[in-house]
Structure formats: C-alpha cells, structure tokens
mmCIF file of C-alpha atoms in Angstrom:
data_model
loop_
_atom_site.group_PDB
_atom_site.id
_atom_site.type_symbol
_atom_site.label_atom_id
_atom_site.label_comp_id
_atom_site.label_asym_id
_atom_site.label_seq_id
_atom_site.Cartn_x
_atom_site.Cartn_y
_atom_site.Cartn_z
ATOM 1 C CA UNK A 25 9.064 -27.427 -122.703
ATOM 2 C CA UNK A 26 12.339 -26.867 -120.859
ATOM 3 C CA UNK A 27 14.471 -29.264 -118.942
ATOM 4 C CA UNK A 28 15.998 -28.201 -115.632
ATOM 5 C CA UNK A 29 19.099 -30.061 -114.552
ATOM 6 C CA UNK A 30 20.280 -29.498 -111.007
ATOM 7 C CA UNK A 31 23.291 -30.807 -109.193
ATOM 8 C CA UNK A 32 23.418 -31.240 -105.442
ATOM 9 C CA UNK A 33 26.472 -31.813 -103.317
ATOM 10 C CA UNK A 34 25.921 -33.419 -99.959
ATOM 11 C CA UNK A 35 28.439 -33.387 -97.182
ATOM 12 C CA UNK A 36 28.229 -36.382 -94.927
ATOM 13 C CA UNK A 37 30.031 -35.822 -91.653
ATOM 14 C CA UNK A 38 32.124 -38.690 -90.363
ATOM 15 C CA UNK A 39 33.117 -39.565 -86.816
ATOM 16 C CA UNK A 40 36.868 -40.174 -86.652
ATOM 17 C CA UNK A 41 39.126 -41.151 -83.768
ATOM 18 C CA UNK A 42 42.803 -41.664 -83.098
ATOM 19 C CA UNK A 43 43.542 -43.424 -79.820
ATOM 20 C CA UNK A 44 47.115 -43.820 -78.592
ATOM 21 C CA UNK A 45 47.850 -45.915 -75.532
ATOM 22 C CA UNK A 46 51.241 -46.772 -74.129
ATOM 23 C CA UNK A 47 51.642 -48.980 -71.090
ATOM 24 C CA UNK A 48 54.827 -50.830 -71.918
ATOM 25 C CA UNK A 49 57.702 -48.526 -72.835
ATOM 26 C CA UNK A 50 60.896 -49.493 -74.596
ATOM 27 C CA UNK A 51 63.139 -50.919 -71.873
ATOM 28 C CA UNK A 52 66.130 -48.643 -72.459
ATOM 29 C CA UNK A 53 64.119 -45.399 -72.213
ATOM 30 C CA UNK A 54 63.996 -45.215 -68.414
ATOM 31 C CA UNK A 55 60.190 -45.030 -68.245
ATOM 32 C CA UNK A 56 58.221 -47.301 -65.927
ATOM 33 C CA UNK A 57 55.388 -49.318 -67.372
ATOM 34 C CA UNK A 58 51.892 -47.958 -66.702
ATOM 35 C CA UNK A 59 48.391 -48.826 -67.930
ATOM 36 C CA UNK A 60 47.919 -46.420 -70.858
ATOM 37 C CA UNK A 61 47.384 -49.295 -73.272
ATOM 38 C CA UNK A 62 44.292 -50.403 -71.329
ATOM 39 C CA UNK A 63 42.507 -47.199 -72.376
ATOM 40 C CA UNK A 64 42.593 -48.322 -76.002
ATOM 41 C CA UNK A 65 40.767 -51.531 -75.131
ATOM 42 C CA UNK A 66 38.169 -49.567 -73.166
ATOM 43 C CA UNK A 67 37.595 -46.702 -75.591
ATOM 44 C CA UNK A 68 37.736 -48.315 -79.030
ATOM 45 C CA UNK A 69 34.546 -50.428 -78.762
ATOM 46 C CA UNK A 70 32.628 -47.538 -77.185
ATOM 47 C CA UNK A 71 33.585 -45.166 -79.995
ATOM 48 C CA UNK A 72 32.882 -47.769 -82.689
ATOM 49 C CA UNK A 73 29.447 -48.343 -81.154
ATOM 50 C CA UNK A 74 28.770 -44.646 -81.751
ATOM 51 C CA UNK A 75 29.844 -44.807 -85.388
ATOM 52 C CA UNK A 76 33.468 -43.683 -85.131
ATOM 53 C CA UNK A 77 36.131 -44.904 -87.513
ATOM 54 C CA UNK A 78 38.882 -45.670 -85.011
ATOM 55 C CA UNK A 79 42.629 -45.846 -85.612
ATOM 56 C CA UNK A 80 44.859 -47.003 -82.774
ATOM 57 C CA UNK A 81 48.525 -47.040 -81.877
ATOM 58 C CA UNK A 82 49.426 -49.254 -78.930
ATOM 59 C CA UNK A 83 52.750 -49.662 -77.142
ATOM 60 C CA UNK A 84 55.597 -50.279 -79.643
ATOM 61 C CA UNK A 85 53.387 -49.006 -82.491
ATOM 62 C CA UNK A 86 53.272 -45.561 -80.837
ATOM 63 C CA UNK A 87 56.666 -44.167 -81.801
ATOM 64 C CA UNK A 88 57.005 -40.434 -82.372
ATOM 65 C CA UNK A 89 57.188 -40.966 -86.125
ATOM 66 C CA UNK A 90 54.089 -43.207 -86.138
ATOM 67 C CA UNK A 91 52.083 -40.752 -84.021
ATOM 68 C CA UNK A 92 52.983 -37.847 -86.289
ATOM 69 C CA UNK A 93 52.120 -39.918 -89.368
ATOM 70 C CA UNK A 94 48.749 -40.944 -87.865
ATOM 71 C CA UNK A 95 47.927 -37.323 -87.006
ATOM 72 C CA UNK A 96 48.777 -36.230 -90.545
ATOM 73 C CA UNK A 97 46.628 -39.039 -91.968
ATOM 74 C CA UNK A 98 43.763 -37.964 -89.701
ATOM 75 C CA UNK A 99 44.173 -34.384 -90.931
ATOM 76 C CA UNK A 100 44.079 -35.528 -94.569
ATOM 77 C CA UNK A 101 40.945 -37.653 -94.028
ATOM 78 C CA UNK A 102 38.938 -34.969 -92.223
ATOM 79 C CA UNK A 103 36.119 -33.177 -93.980
ATOM 80 C CA UNK A 104 33.884 -30.262 -92.979
ATOM 81 C CA UNK A 105 31.511 -31.056 -90.104
ATOM 82 C CA UNK A 106 33.374 -34.203 -88.999
ATOM 83 C CA UNK A 107 33.568 -35.101 -85.337
ATOM 84 C CA UNK A 108 37.155 -35.917 -84.355
ATOM 85 C CA UNK A 109 38.351 -37.515 -81.123
ATOM 86 C CA UNK A 110 42.069 -37.611 -80.260
ATOM 87 C CA UNK A 111 43.198 -39.531 -77.182
ATOM 88 C CA UNK A 112 46.646 -40.092 -75.697
ATOM 89 C CA UNK A 113 47.307 -42.241 -72.614
ATOM 90 C CA UNK A 114 50.909 -42.550 -71.523
ATOM 91 C CA UNK A 115 53.655 -40.627 -69.810
ATOM 92 C CA UNK A 116 53.989 -36.867 -70.096
ATOM 93 C CA UNK A 117 56.932 -34.646 -69.229
ATOM 94 C CA UNK A 118 57.748 -30.937 -69.185
ATOM 95 C CA UNK A 119 60.791 -29.885 -71.186
ATOM 96 C CA UNK A 120 62.635 -26.630 -71.715
ATOM 97 C CA UNK A 121 60.753 -24.214 -73.973
ATOM 98 C CA UNK A 122 63.112 -23.450 -76.836
ATOM 99 C CA UNK A 123 61.008 -20.893 -78.739
ATOM 100 C CA UNK A 124 59.852 -18.699 -75.833
ATOM 101 C CA UNK A 125 56.098 -19.228 -76.261
ATOM 102 C CA UNK A 126 55.427 -20.564 -72.752
ATOM 103 C CA UNK A 127 54.853 -18.389 -69.667
ATOM 104 C CA UNK A 128 56.580 -20.924 -67.422
ATOM 105 C CA UNK A 129 59.534 -21.503 -69.814
ATOM 106 C CA UNK A 130 58.529 -25.156 -70.291
ATOM 107 C CA UNK A 131 56.788 -26.995 -73.109
ATOM 108 C CA UNK A 132 54.635 -29.999 -72.374
ATOM 109 C CA UNK A 133 55.392 -33.258 -74.134
ATOM 110 C CA UNK A 134 53.614 -36.532 -74.720
ATOM 111 C CA UNK A 135 56.051 -39.392 -74.349
ATOM 112 C CA UNK A 136 55.975 -41.832 -77.275
ATOM 113 C CA UNK A 137 57.188 -45.406 -76.933
ATOM 114 C CA UNK A 138 60.685 -44.514 -78.142
ATOM 115 C CA UNK A 139 61.294 -41.329 -76.098
ATOM 116 C CA UNK A 140 63.975 -41.348 -73.434
ATOM 117 C CA UNK A 141 63.327 -40.083 -69.941
ATOM 118 C CA UNK A 142 66.636 -38.326 -69.395
ATOM 119 C CA UNK A 143 68.541 -35.759 -71.402
ATOM 120 C CA UNK A 144 72.032 -37.073 -72.086
ATOM 121 C CA UNK A 145 74.046 -34.840 -74.362
ATOM 122 C CA UNK A 146 75.047 -36.666 -77.516
ATOM 123 C CA UNK A 147 72.958 -39.724 -76.579
ATOM 124 C CA UNK A 148 69.363 -38.582 -76.127
ATOM 125 C CA UNK A 149 68.478 -34.910 -76.474
ATOM 126 C CA UNK A 150 64.687 -35.107 -76.512
ATOM 127 C CA UNK A 151 64.294 -35.781 -80.225
ATOM 128 C CA UNK A 152 61.556 -38.384 -79.664
ATOM 129 C CA UNK A 153 59.460 -36.307 -77.259
ATOM 130 C CA UNK A 154 56.259 -35.134 -78.935
ATOM 131 C CA UNK A 155 56.123 -31.481 -77.924
ATOM 132 C CA UNK A 156 52.875 -29.532 -77.805
ATOM 133 C CA UNK A 157 54.255 -27.034 -80.340
ATOM 134 C CA UNK A 158 54.591 -29.895 -82.853
ATOM 135 C CA UNK A 159 51.173 -31.505 -82.637
ATOM 136 C CA UNK A 160 49.135 -28.391 -81.829
ATOM 137 C CA UNK A 161 49.703 -27.116 -85.369
ATOM 138 C CA UNK A 162 48.297 -30.336 -86.839
ATOM 139 C CA UNK A 163 45.291 -30.183 -84.499
ATOM 140 C CA UNK A 164 44.723 -26.523 -85.448
ATOM 141 C CA UNK A 165 44.761 -27.581 -89.113
ATOM 142 C CA UNK A 166 42.169 -30.265 -88.324
ATOM 143 C CA UNK A 167 39.986 -27.684 -86.573
ATOM 144 C CA UNK A 168 40.140 -25.415 -89.614
ATOM 145 C CA UNK A 169 39.387 -28.302 -91.954
ATOM 146 C CA UNK A 170 36.308 -29.549 -90.045
ATOM 147 C CA UNK A 171 35.045 -25.976 -89.742
ATOM 148 C CA UNK A 172 32.707 -24.294 -87.326
ATOM 149 C CA UNK A 173 30.175 -27.123 -87.528
ATOM 150 C CA UNK A 174 32.769 -29.824 -86.879
ATOM 151 C CA UNK A 175 33.894 -30.888 -83.426
ATOM 152 C CA UNK A 176 37.381 -31.711 -82.167
ATOM 153 C CA UNK A 177 37.693 -33.356 -78.769
ATOM 154 C CA UNK A 178 41.098 -34.012 -77.275
ATOM 155 C CA UNK A 179 41.784 -36.111 -74.175
ATOM 156 C CA UNK A 180 45.248 -36.536 -72.710
ATOM 157 C CA UNK A 181 45.824 -38.876 -69.802
ATOM 158 C CA UNK A 182 49.420 -38.073 -68.920
ATOM 159 C CA UNK A 183 51.397 -36.374 -66.183
ATOM 160 C CA UNK A 184 52.226 -32.741 -66.854
ATOM 161 C CA UNK A 185 49.439 -32.535 -69.440
ATOM 162 C CA UNK A 186 48.089 -29.179 -68.288
ATOM 163 C CA UNK A 187 48.319 -26.887 -71.268
ATOM 164 C CA UNK A 188 49.050 -29.616 -73.832
ATOM 165 C CA UNK A 189 45.871 -28.784 -75.718
ATOM 166 C CA UNK A 190 46.563 -25.088 -76.054
ATOM 167 C CA UNK A 191 47.905 -23.622 -79.207
ATOM 168 C CA UNK A 192 48.090 -20.266 -80.876
ATOM 169 C CA UNK A 193 45.372 -21.198 -83.406
#
C-alpha cells in the first residue's frame, strides 16, 4: 500500500479599490473648490457591495505623498487575477514635459490637495503635482502583478485628463 500526498495552491482573486476625491483644496494653493470628494461617497458603497476592499483619500488626506504611498501599498497588496479599480476626482493640469516623452510637449498631472496652481520660481515649482510619468509606472507594475487574468480599471475625473492613463508599459 502506498500513500500519495498532494499539495494544492489556490489563488483567490481579490477586488481592490483606491478612490481619491478632492473637493476642498488647501486655501493657499490657488485652486477653487469643486465636488471631487462627493465621488468617494457615491462610489465606495457601490464597490463594497460588489466585494471590493476600498481605500480612500479625501480632501486633506490626498496629498501627493499620501497618494503615492497608497498606490505603492495597493501595488504591494495585489496578487495575480485581482480586479483593481483606481479613481481620482479633482483638478487636473497640463505641465511642461521635462523628459520629452509627450507629442504635445506637455505632461498631464493630477492635482493633489497640496499642489499649487501657479509656478512661482523658488516658491512653488510643481513639486506636488502628480505627473502621469510618476504614477503610470506604479500602475504598470500593478498590471504586471495581477497578470493577464487580472483587471485594472482606471477612472480620472479631472480637467486635462486626456492621456493620463497612457504609459509606455
């Protein structure tokens, strides 16, 4: 009589979401208040109803540093076959393309809570803008990590958002 021992590894896909909504910007940034924060209230319960684990950043929580940290955390949590939803509602702005990868010589940027509206040399030089070149690499890493059977959906509700979702990868 022989004994057969078998090991099975099961991959359980998870639905994950990161929703960022900014309606009330830091007062000294020059941005007018809008209703981006309302999208969080609308989307979160709908996604949770469909089994998503939802992380949110709203208004003052949505600094550039916090958004980058949340994207990196999302990347670390992702597993093959996951469904991932990324949503940004807030201001958007084109800025000068510094690395020459844009046909129109402008990068697109999401505007975090702490990003200034105007370039003022020595005061604010765009350091808090979240440029498509910065976050597209993280999203490309997520796509690779979730694999061909995973799904990544990205929604950006911002002015000048055309092309924000495009990356080299």
